[in-house]
mmCIF file of C-alpha atoms in Angstrom:
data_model
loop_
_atom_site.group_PDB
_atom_site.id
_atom_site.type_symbol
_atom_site.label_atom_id
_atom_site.label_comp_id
_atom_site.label_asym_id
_atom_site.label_seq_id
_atom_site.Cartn_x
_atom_site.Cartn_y
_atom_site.Cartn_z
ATOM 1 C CA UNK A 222 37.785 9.563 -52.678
ATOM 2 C CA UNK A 223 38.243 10.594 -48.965
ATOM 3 C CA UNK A 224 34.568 11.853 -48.951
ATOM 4 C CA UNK A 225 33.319 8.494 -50.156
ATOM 5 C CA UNK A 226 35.391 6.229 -47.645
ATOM 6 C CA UNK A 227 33.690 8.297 -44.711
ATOM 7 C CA UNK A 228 30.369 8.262 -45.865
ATOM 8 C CA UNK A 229 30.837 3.962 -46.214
ATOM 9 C CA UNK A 230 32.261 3.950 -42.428
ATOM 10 C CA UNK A 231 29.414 6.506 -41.389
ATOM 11 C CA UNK A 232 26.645 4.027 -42.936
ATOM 12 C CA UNK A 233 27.092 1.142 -40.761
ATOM 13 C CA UNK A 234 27.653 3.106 -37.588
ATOM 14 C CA UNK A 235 24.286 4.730 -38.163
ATOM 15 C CA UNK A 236 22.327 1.275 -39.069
ATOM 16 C CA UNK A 237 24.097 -0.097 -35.940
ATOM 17 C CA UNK A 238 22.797 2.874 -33.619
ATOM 18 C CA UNK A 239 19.599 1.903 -35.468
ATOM 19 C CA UNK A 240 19.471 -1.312 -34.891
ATOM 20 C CA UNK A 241 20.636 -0.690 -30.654
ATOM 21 C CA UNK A 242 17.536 1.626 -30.460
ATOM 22 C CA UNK A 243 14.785 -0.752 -31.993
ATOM 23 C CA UNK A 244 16.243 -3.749 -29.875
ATOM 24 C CA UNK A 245 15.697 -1.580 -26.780
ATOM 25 C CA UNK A 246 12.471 -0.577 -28.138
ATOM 26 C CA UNK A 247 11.156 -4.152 -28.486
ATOM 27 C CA UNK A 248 12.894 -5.092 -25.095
ATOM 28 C CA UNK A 249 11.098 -2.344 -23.007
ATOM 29 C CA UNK A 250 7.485 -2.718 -24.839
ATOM 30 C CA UNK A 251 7.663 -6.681 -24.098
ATOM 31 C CA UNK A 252 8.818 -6.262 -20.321
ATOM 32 C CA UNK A 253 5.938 -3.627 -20.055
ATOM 33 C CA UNK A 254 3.692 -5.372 -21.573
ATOM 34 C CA UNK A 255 4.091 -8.686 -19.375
ATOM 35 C CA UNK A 256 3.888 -6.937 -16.371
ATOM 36 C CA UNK A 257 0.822 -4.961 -17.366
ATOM 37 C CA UNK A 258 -0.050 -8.819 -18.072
ATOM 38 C CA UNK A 259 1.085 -10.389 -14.690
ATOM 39 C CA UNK A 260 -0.598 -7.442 -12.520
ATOM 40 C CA UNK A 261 -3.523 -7.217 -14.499
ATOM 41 C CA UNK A 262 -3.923 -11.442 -13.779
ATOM 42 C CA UNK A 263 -3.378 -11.245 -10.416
ATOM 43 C CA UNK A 264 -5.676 -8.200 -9.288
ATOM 44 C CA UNK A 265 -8.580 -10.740 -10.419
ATOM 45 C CA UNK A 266 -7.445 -13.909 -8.501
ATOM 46 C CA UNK A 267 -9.339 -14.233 -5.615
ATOM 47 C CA UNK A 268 -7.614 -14.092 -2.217
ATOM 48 C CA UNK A 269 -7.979 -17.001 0.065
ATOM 49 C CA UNK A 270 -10.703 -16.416 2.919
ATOM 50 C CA UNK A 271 -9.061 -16.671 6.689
ATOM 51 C CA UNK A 272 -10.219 -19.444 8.454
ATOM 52 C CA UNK A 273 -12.992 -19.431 11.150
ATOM 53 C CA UNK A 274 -14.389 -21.622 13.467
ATOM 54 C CA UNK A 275 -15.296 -25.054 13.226
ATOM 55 C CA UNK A 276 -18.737 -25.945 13.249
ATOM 56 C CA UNK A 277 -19.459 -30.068 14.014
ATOM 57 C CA UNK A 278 -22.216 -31.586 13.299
ATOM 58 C CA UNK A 279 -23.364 -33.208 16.987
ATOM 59 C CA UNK A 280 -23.614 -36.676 15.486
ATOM 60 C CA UNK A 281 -23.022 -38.709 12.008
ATOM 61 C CA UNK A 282 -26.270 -39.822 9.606
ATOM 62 C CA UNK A 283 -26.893 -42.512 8.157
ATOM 63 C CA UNK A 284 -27.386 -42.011 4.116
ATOM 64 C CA UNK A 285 -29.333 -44.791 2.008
ATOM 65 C CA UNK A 286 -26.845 -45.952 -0.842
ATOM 66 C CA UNK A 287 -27.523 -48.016 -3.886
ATOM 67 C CA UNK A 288 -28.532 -51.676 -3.530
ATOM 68 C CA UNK A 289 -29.490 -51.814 -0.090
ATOM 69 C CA UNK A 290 -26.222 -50.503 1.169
ATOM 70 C CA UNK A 291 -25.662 -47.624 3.791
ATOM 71 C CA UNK A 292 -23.451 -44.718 4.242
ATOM 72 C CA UNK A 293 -22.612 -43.555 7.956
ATOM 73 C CA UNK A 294 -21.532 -39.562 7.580
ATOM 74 C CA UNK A 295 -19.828 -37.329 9.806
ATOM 75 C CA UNK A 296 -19.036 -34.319 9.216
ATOM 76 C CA UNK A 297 -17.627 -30.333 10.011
ATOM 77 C CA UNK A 298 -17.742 -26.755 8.344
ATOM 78 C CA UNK A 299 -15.014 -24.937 8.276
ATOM 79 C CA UNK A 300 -16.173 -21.214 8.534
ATOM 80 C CA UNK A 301 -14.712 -18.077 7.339
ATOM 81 C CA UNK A 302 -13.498 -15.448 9.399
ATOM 82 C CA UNK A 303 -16.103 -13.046 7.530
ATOM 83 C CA UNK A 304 -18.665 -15.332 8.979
ATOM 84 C CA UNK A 305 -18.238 -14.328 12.634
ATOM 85 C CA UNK A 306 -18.086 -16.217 15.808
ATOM 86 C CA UNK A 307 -21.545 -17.605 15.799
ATOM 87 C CA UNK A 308 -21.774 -21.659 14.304
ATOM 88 C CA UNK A 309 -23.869 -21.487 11.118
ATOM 89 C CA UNK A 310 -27.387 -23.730 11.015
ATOM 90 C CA UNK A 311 -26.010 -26.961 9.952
ATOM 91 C CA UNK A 312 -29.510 -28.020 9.062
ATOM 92 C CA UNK A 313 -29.055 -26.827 5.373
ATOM 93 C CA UNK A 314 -25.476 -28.591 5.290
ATOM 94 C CA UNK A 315 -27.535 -32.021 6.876
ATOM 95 C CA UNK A 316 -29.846 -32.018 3.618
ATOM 96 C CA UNK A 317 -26.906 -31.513 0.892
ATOM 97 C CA UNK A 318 -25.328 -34.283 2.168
ATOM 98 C CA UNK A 319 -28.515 -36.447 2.211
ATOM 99 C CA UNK A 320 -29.361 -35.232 -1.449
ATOM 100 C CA UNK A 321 -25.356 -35.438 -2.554
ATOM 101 C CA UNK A 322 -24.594 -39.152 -1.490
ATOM 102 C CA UNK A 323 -28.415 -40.685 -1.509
ATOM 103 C CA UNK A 324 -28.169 -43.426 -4.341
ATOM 104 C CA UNK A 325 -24.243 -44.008 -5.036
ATOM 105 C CA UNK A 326 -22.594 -46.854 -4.969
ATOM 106 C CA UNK A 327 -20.484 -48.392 -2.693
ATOM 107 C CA UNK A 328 -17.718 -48.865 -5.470
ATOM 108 C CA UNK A 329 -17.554 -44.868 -6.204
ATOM 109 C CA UNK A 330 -17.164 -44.109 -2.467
ATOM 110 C CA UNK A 331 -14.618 -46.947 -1.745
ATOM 111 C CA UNK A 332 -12.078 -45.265 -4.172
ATOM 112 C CA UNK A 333 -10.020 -42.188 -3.140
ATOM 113 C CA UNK A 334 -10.752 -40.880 -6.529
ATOM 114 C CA UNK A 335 -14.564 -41.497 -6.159
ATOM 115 C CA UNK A 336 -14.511 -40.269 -2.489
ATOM 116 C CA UNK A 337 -12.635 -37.243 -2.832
ATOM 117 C CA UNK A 338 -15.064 -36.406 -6.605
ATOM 118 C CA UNK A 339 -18.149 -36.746 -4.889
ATOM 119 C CA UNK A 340 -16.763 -34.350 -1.692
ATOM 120 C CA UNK A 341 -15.847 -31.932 -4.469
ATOM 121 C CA UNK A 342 -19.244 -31.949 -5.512
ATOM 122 C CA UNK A 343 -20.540 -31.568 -1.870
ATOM 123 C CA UNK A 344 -18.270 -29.209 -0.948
ATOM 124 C CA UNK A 345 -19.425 -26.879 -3.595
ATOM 125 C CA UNK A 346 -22.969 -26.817 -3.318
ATOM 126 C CA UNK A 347 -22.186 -26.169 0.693
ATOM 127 C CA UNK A 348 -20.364 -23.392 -0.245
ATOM 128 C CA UNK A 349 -22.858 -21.949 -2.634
ATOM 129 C CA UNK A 350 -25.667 -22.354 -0.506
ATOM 130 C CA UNK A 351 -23.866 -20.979 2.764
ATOM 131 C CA UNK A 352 -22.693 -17.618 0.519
ATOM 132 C CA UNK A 353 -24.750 -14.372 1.307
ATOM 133 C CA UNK A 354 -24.449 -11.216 -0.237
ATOM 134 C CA UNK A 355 -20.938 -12.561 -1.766
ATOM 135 C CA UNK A 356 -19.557 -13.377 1.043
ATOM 136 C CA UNK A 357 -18.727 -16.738 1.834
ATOM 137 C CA UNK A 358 -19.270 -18.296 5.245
ATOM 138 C CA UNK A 359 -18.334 -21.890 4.511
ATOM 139 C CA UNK A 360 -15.031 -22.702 3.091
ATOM 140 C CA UNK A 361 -13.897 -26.532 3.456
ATOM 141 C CA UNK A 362 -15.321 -29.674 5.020
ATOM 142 C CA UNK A 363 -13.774 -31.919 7.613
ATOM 143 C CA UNK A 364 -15.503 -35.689 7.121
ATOM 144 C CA UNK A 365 -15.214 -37.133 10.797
ATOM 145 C CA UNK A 366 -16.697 -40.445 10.281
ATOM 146 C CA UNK A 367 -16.801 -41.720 6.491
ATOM 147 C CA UNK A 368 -18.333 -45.554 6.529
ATOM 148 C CA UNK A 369 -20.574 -47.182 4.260
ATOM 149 C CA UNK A 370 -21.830 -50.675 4.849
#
């Protein structure tokens, strides 16, 4: 009868030890498993590029819009720091801007949502077209005169 009580007592202390070690188990293969996650995330985010010099434009040009109306652009490029200290040909950035704003309205460009879509657009074929060999040398846009008419 003494046998029996011991071997009752010794069953739940042995499911409880059980029960500890699987609970750690699960605890330590989740926490390694989210930071294999979190590192694994960021190694592929791409780090910011150090700003550059500013290259202006010398002076603002005048877009043709839809219905007779006119669009009066000025604008920068913000270079990288990979781009060195020489001002990029602008010439390039001059004839995305003609093709990107040629032929929209004055109502899209009057909005901040409408203005700040189509710069989005702009922005991005600047950068593509100003990226060699992976490496960018534009990274932002500074409009200096923005007026349509």
């Amino acid at each position: 009868m003494a046998d029996e009580k011991e071997a009752a007592a010794e069953a739940p202390k042995k499911s409880n030890k059980m029960l500890i070690i699987i609970i750690a188990a699960v605890v330590l293969l989740g926490g390694g498993g989210g930071a294999f996650f979190m590192l694994k995330g960021g190694s592929k985010a791409e780090a910011a590029p150090k700003k550059g010099i500013v290259t202006a434009i010398d002076s603002a040009i005048t877009i043709n819009l839809d219905g007779g109306h006119y669009l009066k652009l000025g604008f920068s490029l913000q270079q990288t720091a990979d781009s060195g200290t020489e001002a990029v040909d602008t010439s390039e950035a001059l004839n995305l801007a003609i093709d990107e704003y040629t032929g929209k309205t004055v109502a899209e460009l009057t909005t901040d949502k409408g203005r700040e879509e189509a710069k989005a657009d702009f922005l991005a074929k600047v950068i593509k077209a100003y990226t060699v060999d992976k490496k960018k040398e534009v990274m932002d846009i500074y409009f200096t005169s923005f007026v349509t008419q």
